[in-house]
Amino acid sequence: MRIGLLTGGGDCPGLNGVIRAAVLQGARAHGDDFIGYLDGWRGPLEGLSQPLGVPDVEEILPLGGTILGASRTNAGRADRIDRIKAQLAADGVDALMPIGGEDTLGAAARLAGAGVRCVGVPKTIDNDLSGTDVTFGFTTAVEIATEAVDRLRTTSRSHHRALVVEVMGRHAGWIALHVGLATSAAAALIPEVEFSLPDVAARVGALVAARRDAVVVVAEGAVARAGAVEGDSGAPVDEFGHVQVGGIAGLLAGRLAELAGVETRSVVLGHVQRGGSPCAFDRVLTTRLGAAGVEALHRGQSGVMVALRGGAIETVSLAEATATLKTVPPQTLAAHAPLFAAA
Ligand code: F6P
């Protein structure tokens, strides 16, 4: 079988692990050959590709980013679906394995509906895809952010400061929640639950007085109740209509300094969370996913993604997985409230 691989959307630690495992499994267990499309959906749309053989992928498991490049090109439009089908036919591709988040897999579902044999692999550091227990890249991002907060904390404590750390998460607060819990933060502020600025300020002021520091982890998409912390406006929008967010940490730090009367600093972790080598958990997960994707194609499956569910790798319909974002249930945040730092 000739299989096309591509990595769409924002990059994510572990993409190379999926590519490697797919090629090793396909080539060694089935005699498949592979073509790597470059820069996400731009590859099949513009005929940008490279052959992928075992020697190309053997050493890439610990590498961050993606050897195929990524882009946020939207393939879901009808004219583009036709162009991609034509390119796949010209390249003699029998099946496609797109690796990506909600947008990439949404386009994969449309392609499968148009008759292309397609098995997706879910990725996003945000962990906001339905149908899977966790997405690869998330655990690495949480590890990186946790280590950063641990380091920031020693300097904050030395100076009796409050620290506001902004993590990724436009619509879902999984990273903020997990980093907040992992670092015993005063609060994790997430997009799913509007936060009360006076409550956060009171908590921060009391903690700095009692313990010499306080950490607030805020997701980039978090919103204050009644617009108490106004975010950016007029930010750029990508092909999927996603607004570029960010900057809430600085605004929040300023408001907390006023209200709590403490010295405050802010840090935006940004793309540091997406860069570099995947952690061991993500290396193993991506290895299992890449191999399982090839096996699903050989079973004749299409319109599905491979996913970690209860410890096993299973297949889930792409339509189901992309129907709704997996956000943090407000009751989950509430249930964890006693576990955050308080004076
Ligand atoms: O979708 C993953 C993500 O990392 C979001 O958390 C973040 O808002 C966005 O990508 C950043 O995108 P870009 O790389 O285009 O700046």
mmCIF file of C-alpha atoms and ligand atoms in Angstrom:
data_model
loop_
_atom_site.group_PDB
_atom_site.id
_atom_site.type_symbol
_atom_site.label_atom_id
_atom_site.label_comp_id
_atom_site.label_asym_id
_atom_site.label_seq_id
_atom_site.Cartn_x
_atom_site.Cartn_y
_atom_site.Cartn_z
ATOM 1 C CA MET A 1 0.000 0.000 0.000
ATOM 2 C CA ARG A 2 1.202 3.546 -0.691
ATOM 3 C CA ILE A 3 0.375 5.762 2.282
ATOM 4 C CA GLY A 4 0.489 9.564 2.483
ATOM 5 C CA LEU A 5 1.356 11.243 5.778
ATOM 6 C CA LEU A 6 0.917 14.877 6.740
ATOM 7 C CA THR A 7 1.020 16.971 9.906
ATOM 8 C CA GLY A 8 -1.533 19.806 10.068
ATOM 9 C CA GLY A 9 -2.284 22.676 12.456
ATOM 10 C CA GLY A 10 0.089 23.888 15.135
ATOM 11 C CA ASP A 11 3.072 21.637 15.658
ATOM 12 C CA CYS A 12 3.313 19.526 18.777
ATOM 13 C CA PRO A 13 5.944 17.352 20.480
ATOM 14 C CA GLY A 14 5.470 13.777 19.264
ATOM 15 C CA LEU A 15 4.560 14.356 15.607
ATOM 16 C CA ASN A 16 7.811 12.747 14.505
ATOM 17 C CA GLY A 17 7.098 9.750 16.719
ATOM 18 C CA VAL A 18 3.868 9.072 14.808
ATOM 19 C CA ILE A 19 5.594 9.479 11.439
ATOM 20 C CA ARG A 20 8.396 7.133 12.481
ATOM 21 C CA ALA A 21 6.143 4.415 13.860
ATOM 22 C CA ALA A 22 3.842 4.512 10.830
ATOM 23 C CA VAL A 23 6.740 4.106 8.420
ATOM 24 C CA LEU A 24 8.445 1.369 10.457
ATOM 25 C CA GLN A 25 5.223 -0.578 10.926
ATOM 26 C CA GLY A 26 4.076 -0.179 7.338
ATOM 27 C CA ALA A 27 7.433 -0.903 5.724
ATOM 28 C CA ARG A 28 8.460 -3.787 7.973
ATOM 29 C CA ALA A 29 5.138 -5.505 8.631
ATOM 30 C CA HIS A 30 3.403 -4.899 5.287
ATOM 31 C CA GLY A 31 5.939 -3.748 2.694
ATOM 32 C CA ASP A 32 4.168 -0.370 2.397
ATOM 33 C CA ASP A 33 5.817 2.693 0.980
ATOM 34 C CA PHE A 34 5.240 6.249 2.171
ATOM 35 C CA ILE A 35 5.049 9.752 0.835
ATOM 36 C CA GLY A 36 5.277 12.703 3.223
ATOM 37 C CA TYR A 37 3.230 15.755 2.258
ATOM 38 C CA LEU A 38 4.854 18.993 3.378
ATOM 39 C CA ASP A 39 3.351 21.764 5.515
ATOM 40 C CA GLY A 40 0.031 20.155 6.367
ATOM 41 C CA TRP A 41 -2.748 20.353 3.794
ATOM 42 C CA ARG A 42 -0.665 22.772 1.743
ATOM 43 C CA GLY A 43 1.370 19.714 0.666
ATOM 44 C CA PRO A 44 -1.347 17.841 -1.253
ATOM 45 C CA LEU A 45 -2.911 21.133 -2.381
ATOM 46 C CA GLU A 46 0.285 22.361 -3.991
ATOM 47 C CA GLY A 47 1.977 19.050 -4.796
ATOM 48 C CA LEU A 48 4.689 19.448 -2.153
ATOM 49 C CA SER A 49 5.967 16.087 -0.942
ATOM 50 C CA GLN A 50 8.964 13.916 -0.235
ATOM 51 C CA PRO A 51 9.457 10.147 -0.155
ATOM 52 C CA LEU A 52 9.685 8.701 3.353
ATOM 53 C CA GLY A 53 11.700 5.560 3.917
ATOM 54 C CA VAL A 54 12.922 3.764 7.032
ATOM 55 C CA PRO A 55 16.330 5.542 7.000
ATOM 56 C CA ASP A 56 14.537 8.916 6.974
ATOM 57 C CA VAL A 57 12.643 8.198 10.175
ATOM 58 C CA GLU A 58 14.772 5.844 12.261
ATOM 59 C CA GLU A 59 16.320 8.578 14.408
ATOM 60 C CA ILE A 60 13.511 11.104 14.688
ATOM 61 C CA LEU A 61 11.642 9.858 17.776
ATOM 62 C CA PRO A 62 13.200 12.378 20.209
ATOM 63 C CA LEU A 63 13.023 15.298 17.754
ATOM 64 C CA GLY A 64 10.593 18.135 18.437
ATOM 65 C CA GLY A 65 8.485 19.744 15.705
ATOM 66 C CA THR A 66 7.727 17.798 12.562
ATOM 67 C CA ILE A 67 10.106 16.765 9.802
ATOM 68 C CA LEU A 68 7.226 17.339 7.352
ATOM 69 C CA GLY A 69 6.497 20.905 8.407
ATOM 70 C CA ALA A 70 3.050 22.148 9.430
ATOM 71 C CA SER A 71 0.579 24.864 8.490
ATOM 72 C CA ARG A 72 -2.929 25.940 9.326
ATOM 73 C CA THR A 73 -4.088 25.582 5.713
ATOM 74 C CA ASN A 74 -7.801 24.680 5.697
ATOM 75 C CA ALA A 75 -8.537 21.757 3.364
ATOM 76 C CA GLY A 76 -12.224 21.512 4.209
ATOM 77 C CA ARG A 77 -13.517 23.644 1.304
ATOM 78 C CA ALA A 78 -15.183 21.692 -1.541
ATOM 79 C CA ASP A 79 -12.805 22.923 -4.269
ATOM 80 C CA ARG A 80 -9.816 21.976 -2.137
ATOM 81 C CA ILE A 81 -11.126 18.471 -1.442
ATOM 82 C CA ASP A 82 -11.249 17.892 -5.214
ATOM 83 C CA ARG A 83 -7.723 19.230 -5.669
ATOM 84 C CA ILE A 84 -6.381 16.999 -2.914
ATOM 85 C CA LYS A 85 -8.098 13.932 -4.393
ATOM 86 C CA ALA A 86 -6.531 14.682 -7.766
ATOM 87 C CA GLN A 87 -3.060 15.084 -6.221
ATOM 88 C CA LEU A 88 -3.365 11.803 -4.283
ATOM 89 C CA ALA A 89 -4.379 10.019 -7.474
ATOM 90 C CA ALA A 90 -1.449 11.574 -9.364
ATOM 91 C CA ASP A 91 0.932 10.400 -6.608
ATOM 92 C CA GLY A 92 -0.547 6.878 -6.601
ATOM 93 C CA VAL A 93 -1.532 7.211 -2.950
ATOM 94 C CA ASP A 94 -3.939 4.503 -1.711
ATOM 95 C CA ALA A 95 -4.570 5.908 1.746
ATOM 96 C CA LEU A 96 -3.905 9.006 3.803
ATOM 97 C CA MET A 97 -2.956 9.369 7.449
ATOM 98 C CA PRO A 98 -3.391 13.032 8.504
ATOM 99 C CA ILE A 99 -1.994 13.833 11.954
ATOM 100 C CA GLY A 100 -3.625 16.846 13.531
ATOM 101 C CA GLY A 101 -6.208 18.436 15.767
ATOM 102 C CA GLU A 102 -9.855 19.263 15.325
ATOM 103 C CA ASP A 103 -9.386 21.275 12.111
ATOM 104 C CA THR A 104 -7.070 18.820 10.361
ATOM 105 C CA LEU A 105 -9.219 15.861 11.344
ATOM 106 C CA GLY A 106 -12.397 17.699 10.325
ATOM 107 C CA ALA A 107 -10.937 18.018 6.826
ATOM 108 C CA ALA A 108 -9.906 14.336 6.992
ATOM 109 C CA ALA A 109 -13.527 13.398 7.754
ATOM 110 C CA ARG A 110 -14.663 15.338 4.668
ATOM 111 C CA LEU A 111 -12.054 13.613 2.515
ATOM 112 C CA ALA A 112 -13.126 10.221 3.828
ATOM 113 C CA GLY A 113 -16.706 11.185 2.970
ATOM 114 C CA ALA A 114 -15.497 11.980 -0.545
ATOM 115 C CA GLY A 115 -14.089 8.471 -0.934
ATOM 116 C CA VAL A 116 -10.448 8.842 0.169
ATOM 117 C CA ARG A 117 -9.300 6.104 2.539
ATOM 118 C CA CYS A 118 -8.297 8.129 5.565
ATOM 119 C CA VAL A 119 -7.281 7.258 9.125
ATOM 120 C CA GLY A 120 -6.434 10.223 11.359
ATOM 121 C CA VAL A 121 -4.154 10.534 14.349
ATOM 122 C CA PRO A 122 -5.216 13.060 17.020
ATOM 123 C CA LYS A 123 -2.700 15.645 18.226
ATOM 124 C CA THR A 124 -2.799 18.872 20.164
ATOM 125 C CA ILE A 125 -1.013 20.124 23.235
ATOM 126 C CA ASP A 126 -4.379 21.591 24.288
ATOM 127 C CA ASN A 127 -5.891 18.108 24.880
ATOM 128 C CA ASP A 128 -9.235 19.383 23.624
ATOM 129 C CA LEU A 129 -10.117 16.634 21.147
ATOM 130 C CA SER A 130 -13.064 14.395 21.952
ATOM 131 C CA GLY A 131 -12.947 10.630 21.583
ATOM 132 C CA THR A 132 -9.538 10.149 23.175
ATOM 133 C CA ASP A 133 -8.438 10.046 26.806
ATOM 134 C CA VAL A 134 -5.546 12.343 26.045
ATOM 135 C CA THR A 135 -3.819 13.786 22.990
ATOM 136 C CA PHE A 136 -0.095 13.401 22.532
ATOM 137 C CA GLY A 137 1.889 16.574 23.204
ATOM 138 C CA PHE A 138 -0.308 17.519 26.147
ATOM 139 C CA THR A 139 1.777 15.637 28.719
ATOM 140 C CA THR A 140 4.994 17.115 27.353
ATOM 141 C CA ALA A 141 3.511 20.636 27.445
ATOM 142 C CA VAL A 142 2.404 20.167 31.049
ATOM 143 C CA GLU A 143 5.888 18.895 31.989
ATOM 144 C CA ILE A 144 7.583 21.893 30.364
ATOM 145 C CA ALA A 145 5.231 24.412 31.960
ATOM 146 C CA THR A 146 5.510 22.753 35.368
ATOM 147 C CA GLU A 147 9.275 22.910 35.278
ATOM 148 C CA ALA A 148 9.093 26.568 34.247
ATOM 149 C CA VAL A 149 6.743 27.440 37.119
ATOM 150 C CA ASP A 150 8.972 25.606 39.615
ATOM 151 C CA ARG A 151 11.893 27.736 38.465
ATOM 152 C CA LEU A 152 9.908 30.975 38.433
ATOM 153 C CA ARG A 153 8.685 30.254 41.901
ATOM 154 C CA THR A 154 12.107 30.320 43.566
ATOM 155 C CA THR A 155 12.738 33.829 42.297
ATOM 156 C CA SER A 156 9.208 34.982 43.190
ATOM 157 C CA ARG A 157 9.569 33.714 46.715
ATOM 158 C CA SER A 158 12.925 35.427 47.172
ATOM 159 C CA HIS A 159 11.276 38.738 46.318
ATOM 160 C CA HIS A 160 7.849 38.304 47.997
ATOM 161 C CA ARG A 161 6.147 38.531 44.627
ATOM 162 C CA ALA A 162 3.028 37.185 43.029
ATOM 163 C CA LEU A 163 3.553 35.551 39.680
ATOM 164 C CA VAL A 164 1.060 35.189 36.839
ATOM 165 C CA VAL A 165 2.009 32.500 34.309
ATOM 166 C CA GLU A 166 0.142 32.322 31.014
ATOM 167 C CA VAL A 167 -0.122 28.931 29.341
ATOM 168 C CA MET A 168 -1.687 27.895 26.038
ATOM 169 C CA GLY A 169 -5.351 27.006 25.749
ATOM 170 C CA ARG A 170 -7.658 29.172 23.673
ATOM 171 C CA HIS A 171 -10.886 27.333 24.422
ATOM 172 C CA ALA A 172 -9.821 24.590 26.819
ATOM 173 C CA GLY A 173 -8.079 24.942 30.155
ATOM 174 C CA TRP A 174 -6.567 21.470 30.448
ATOM 175 C CA ILE A 175 -2.983 22.729 30.489
ATOM 176 C CA ALA A 176 -3.765 25.473 33.017
ATOM 177 C CA LEU A 177 -5.654 23.076 35.283
ATOM 178 C CA HIS A 178 -2.936 20.428 35.253
ATOM 179 C CA VAL A 179 -0.074 22.894 35.658
ATOM 180 C CA GLY A 180 -1.971 24.656 38.433
ATOM 181 C CA LEU A 181 -2.420 21.383 40.296
ATOM 182 C CA ALA A 182 1.149 20.231 39.616
ATOM 183 C CA THR A 183 2.633 23.441 41.030
ATOM 184 C CA SER A 184 0.269 24.020 43.945
ATOM 185 C CA ALA A 185 -0.785 27.318 42.408
ATOM 186 C CA ALA A 186 -3.186 29.735 44.077
ATOM 187 C CA ALA A 187 -5.541 29.370 41.117
ATOM 188 C CA ALA A 188 -5.901 27.968 37.617
ATOM 189 C CA LEU A 189 -7.947 30.329 35.463
ATOM 190 C CA ILE A 190 -9.507 28.581 32.475
ATOM 191 C CA PRO A 191 -11.602 29.666 29.475
ATOM 192 C CA GLU A 192 -14.532 27.481 30.534
ATOM 193 C CA VAL A 193 -15.187 29.315 33.829
ATOM 194 C CA GLU A 194 -15.149 33.119 34.125
ATOM 195 C CA PHE A 195 -13.014 34.071 37.099
ATOM 196 C CA SER A 196 -13.699 36.607 39.833
ATOM 197 C CA LEU A 197 -10.881 39.158 39.903
ATOM 198 C CA PRO A 198 -11.563 40.249 43.524
ATOM 199 C CA ASP A 199 -11.496 36.597 44.678
ATOM 200 C CA VAL A 200 -8.184 35.890 42.931
ATOM 201 C CA ALA A 201 -6.703 39.130 44.305
ATOM 202 C CA ALA A 202 -7.775 38.292 47.856
ATOM 203 C CA ARG A 203 -6.246 34.842 47.602
ATOM 204 C CA VAL A 204 -3.013 36.136 46.132
ATOM 205 C CA GLY A 205 -2.644 38.921 48.718
ATOM 206 C CA ALA A 206 -3.185 36.510 51.602
ATOM 207 C CA LEU A 207 -0.757 33.960 50.176
ATOM 208 C CA VAL A 208 2.049 36.452 49.608
ATOM 209 C CA ALA A 209 1.605 37.712 53.165
ATOM 210 C CA ALA A 210 1.609 34.204 54.614
ATOM 211 C CA ARG A 211 4.071 32.353 52.394
ATOM 212 C CA ARG A 212 6.004 35.028 50.518
ATOM 213 C CA ASP A 213 4.755 34.079 47.053
ATOM 214 C CA ALA A 214 1.694 33.129 45.050
ATOM 215 C CA VAL A 215 1.385 31.656 41.574
ATOM 216 C CA VAL A 216 -1.618 32.098 39.311
ATOM 217 C CA VAL A 217 -1.719 29.939 36.177
ATOM 218 C CA VAL A 218 -3.921 31.488 33.511
ATOM 219 C CA ALA A 219 -4.926 29.974 30.184
ATOM 220 C CA GLU A 220 -4.500 32.384 27.287
ATOM 221 C CA GLY A 221 -8.253 32.234 26.613
ATOM 222 C CA ALA A 222 -9.406 32.816 30.205
ATOM 223 C CA VAL A 223 -11.941 35.575 30.786
ATOM 224 C CA ALA A 224 -12.679 37.618 33.898
ATOM 225 C CA ARG A 225 -16.242 37.958 35.119
ATOM 226 C CA ALA A 226 -17.896 41.209 33.961
ATOM 227 C CA GLY A 227 -14.896 42.062 31.765
ATOM 228 C CA ALA A 228 -12.727 43.012 34.779
ATOM 229 C CA VAL A 229 -9.581 42.223 32.781
ATOM 230 C CA GLU A 230 -9.918 43.282 29.166
ATOM 231 C CA GLY A 231 -7.843 41.265 26.696
ATOM 232 C CA ASP A 232 -6.392 42.007 23.275
ATOM 233 C CA SER A 233 -8.654 43.098 20.443
ATOM 234 C CA GLY A 234 -8.147 43.265 16.706
ATOM 235 C CA ALA A 235 -5.838 40.240 16.814
ATOM 236 C CA PRO A 236 -5.119 38.288 13.575
ATOM 237 C CA VAL A 237 -7.403 35.427 12.561
ATOM 238 C CA ASP A 238 -6.243 32.228 10.798
ATOM 239 C CA GLU A 239 -7.895 30.259 7.932
ATOM 240 C CA PHE A 240 -10.159 28.473 10.391
ATOM 241 C CA GLY A 241 -11.325 31.761 11.960
ATOM 242 C CA HIS A 242 -9.294 31.237 15.157
ATOM 243 C CA VAL A 243 -8.319 34.511 16.753
ATOM 244 C CA GLN A 244 -4.743 34.748 17.969
ATOM 245 C CA VAL A 245 -5.095 35.204 21.707
ATOM 246 C CA GLY A 246 -2.599 35.995 24.410
ATOM 247 C CA GLY A 247 -1.496 38.728 26.727
ATOM 248 C CA ILE A 248 -3.910 38.168 29.592
ATOM 249 C CA ALA A 249 -1.059 37.470 32.057
ATOM 250 C CA GLY A 250 0.352 40.992 31.829
ATOM 251 C CA LEU A 251 -3.069 42.601 32.171
ATOM 252 C CA LEU A 252 -4.020 40.372 35.070
ATOM 253 C CA ALA A 253 -0.703 40.958 36.858
ATOM 254 C CA GLY A 254 -1.334 44.708 36.700
ATOM 255 C CA ARG A 255 -4.823 44.386 38.160
ATOM 256 C CA LEU A 256 -3.650 42.005 40.895
ATOM 257 C CA ALA A 257 -0.876 44.390 41.903
ATOM 258 C CA GLU A 258 -3.460 47.184 42.317
ATOM 259 C CA LEU A 259 -6.073 45.121 44.140
ATOM 260 C CA ALA A 260 -3.853 42.896 46.300
ATOM 261 C CA GLY A 261 -1.170 45.508 46.919
ATOM 262 C CA VAL A 262 1.646 43.082 46.154
ATOM 263 C CA GLU A 263 4.530 43.235 43.740
ATOM 264 C CA THR A 264 3.618 41.145 40.706
ATOM 265 C CA ARG A 265 5.382 39.753 37.659
ATOM 266 C CA SER A 266 3.981 37.979 34.608
ATOM 267 C CA VAL A 267 5.433 35.402 32.220
ATOM 268 C CA VAL A 268 3.952 34.131 28.964
ATOM 269 C CA LEU A 269 5.260 30.617 28.311
ATOM 270 C CA GLY A 270 3.893 30.606 24.765
ATOM 271 C CA HIS A 271 5.507 28.345 22.194
ATOM 272 C CA VAL A 272 8.116 27.071 24.662
ATOM 273 C CA GLN A 273 5.333 24.640 25.610
ATOM 274 C CA ARG A 274 5.204 23.244 22.081
ATOM 275 C CA GLY A 275 8.926 23.131 21.382
ATOM 276 C CA GLY A 276 11.576 20.516 21.932
ATOM 277 C CA SER A 277 11.656 16.843 22.637
ATOM 278 C CA PRO A 278 8.557 14.845 23.636
ATOM 279 C CA CYS A 279 8.521 13.260 27.097
ATOM 280 C CA ALA A 280 8.726 9.464 27.434
ATOM 281 C CA PHE A 281 4.938 9.092 27.795
ATOM 282 C CA ASP A 282 4.366 10.928 24.496
ATOM 283 C CA ARG A 283 7.115 8.969 22.735
ATOM 284 C CA VAL A 284 5.412 5.707 23.661
ATOM 285 C CA LEU A 285 1.915 6.998 22.904
ATOM 286 C CA THR A 286 2.911 8.302 19.461
ATOM 287 C CA THR A 287 4.694 5.060 18.668
ATOM 288 C CA ARG A 288 1.546 3.095 19.482
ATOM 289 C CA LEU A 289 -0.675 5.502 17.538
ATOM 290 C CA GLY A 290 1.450 5.531 14.382
ATOM 291 C CA ALA A 291 1.580 1.750 14.217
ATOM 292 C CA ALA A 292 -2.135 1.425 15.015
ATOM 293 C CA GLY A 293 -3.022 3.886 12.252
ATOM 294 C CA VAL A 294 -1.290 1.729 9.653
ATOM 295 C CA GLU A 295 -2.980 -1.391 10.991
ATOM 296 C CA ALA A 296 -6.381 0.330 10.780
ATOM 297 C CA LEU A 297 -5.731 1.186 7.120
ATOM 298 C CA HIS A 298 -4.805 -2.439 6.430
ATOM 299 C CA ARG A 299 -8.049 -3.589 8.053
ATOM 300 C CA GLY A 300 -9.789 -1.403 5.474
ATOM 301 C CA GLN A 301 -10.968 1.238 7.938
ATOM 302 C CA SER A 302 -11.580 4.840 6.894
ATOM 303 C CA GLY A 303 -13.191 7.944 8.412
ATOM 304 C CA VAL A 304 -11.793 7.050 11.826
ATOM 305 C CA MET A 305 -8.939 8.127 14.055
ATOM 306 C CA VAL A 306 -6.811 5.997 16.335
ATOM 307 C CA ALA A 307 -7.120 7.003 19.971
ATOM 308 C CA LEU A 308 -6.055 6.092 23.488
ATOM 309 C CA ARG A 309 -9.114 4.895 25.398
ATOM 310 C CA GLY A 310 -8.793 3.291 28.802
ATOM 311 C CA GLY A 311 -5.195 2.297 28.125
ATOM 312 C CA ALA A 312 -5.899 0.623 24.758
ATOM 313 C CA ILE A 313 -5.555 2.085 21.277
ATOM 314 C CA GLU A 314 -8.936 1.960 19.577
ATOM 315 C CA THR A 315 -10.552 3.546 16.542
ATOM 316 C CA VAL A 316 -13.213 6.244 16.853
ATOM 317 C CA SER A 317 -15.259 7.846 14.096
ATOM 318 C CA LEU A 318 -13.783 11.161 12.934
ATOM 319 C CA ALA A 319 -17.261 12.657 12.809
ATOM 320 C CA GLU A 320 -17.756 11.833 16.498
ATOM 321 C CA ALA A 321 -14.291 13.031 17.501
ATOM 322 C CA THR A 322 -14.627 16.396 15.765
ATOM 323 C CA ALA A 323 -18.263 17.136 16.631
ATOM 324 C CA THR A 324 -17.514 18.940 19.900
ATOM 325 C CA LEU A 325 -14.386 20.204 21.626
ATOM 326 C CA LYS A 326 -13.442 18.449 24.849
ATOM 327 C CA THR A 327 -13.344 21.313 27.323
ATOM 328 C CA VAL A 328 -12.829 21.192 31.091
ATOM 329 C CA PRO A 329 -16.190 20.594 32.791
ATOM 330 C CA PRO A 330 -16.770 23.466 35.264
ATOM 331 C CA GLN A 331 -17.540 20.884 37.956
ATOM 332 C CA THR A 332 -14.046 19.401 37.480
ATOM 333 C CA LEU A 333 -12.470 22.753 38.345
ATOM 334 C CA ALA A 334 -14.848 23.148 41.274
ATOM 335 C CA ALA A 335 -14.076 19.639 42.546
ATOM 336 C CA HIS A 336 -10.368 20.449 42.628
ATOM 337 C CA ALA A 337 -10.810 23.801 44.396
ATOM 338 C CA PRO A 338 -9.614 22.516 47.811
ATOM 339 C CA LEU A 339 -6.351 21.357 46.250
ATOM 340 C CA PHE A 340 -5.048 24.800 45.260
ATOM 341 C CA ALA A 341 -2.824 26.829 47.589
ATOM 342 C CA ALA A 342 -4.588 29.018 50.152
ATOM 343 C CA ALA A 343 -3.273 31.022 53.122
HETATM 344 O O1 F6P B 1 -3.897 24.759 19.012
HETATM 345 C C1 F6P B 1 -2.733 24.643 19.718
HETATM 346 C C2 F6P B 1 -2.186 25.975 20.103
HETATM 347 O O2 F6P B 1 -0.970 25.705 20.698
HETATM 348 C C3 F6P B 1 -3.082 26.838 21.012
HETATM 349 O O3 F6P B 1 -3.028 26.505 22.348
HETATM 350 C C4 F6P B 1 -2.566 28.219 20.742
HETATM 351 O O4 F6P B 1 -3.533 29.193 21.004
HETATM 352 C C5 F6P B 1 -2.246 28.153 19.298
HETATM 353 O O5 F6P B 1 -1.947 26.816 18.990
HETATM 354 C C6 F6P B 1 -1.112 29.047 18.859
HETATM 355 O O6 F6P B 1 -1.018 28.982 17.495
HETATM 356 P P1 F6P B 1 0.142 29.569 16.602
HETATM 357 O O7 F6P B 1 1.243 28.560 16.583
HETATM 358 O O8 F6P B 1 -0.485 29.729 15.280
HETATM 359 O O9 F6P B 1 0.612 30.829 17.248
#
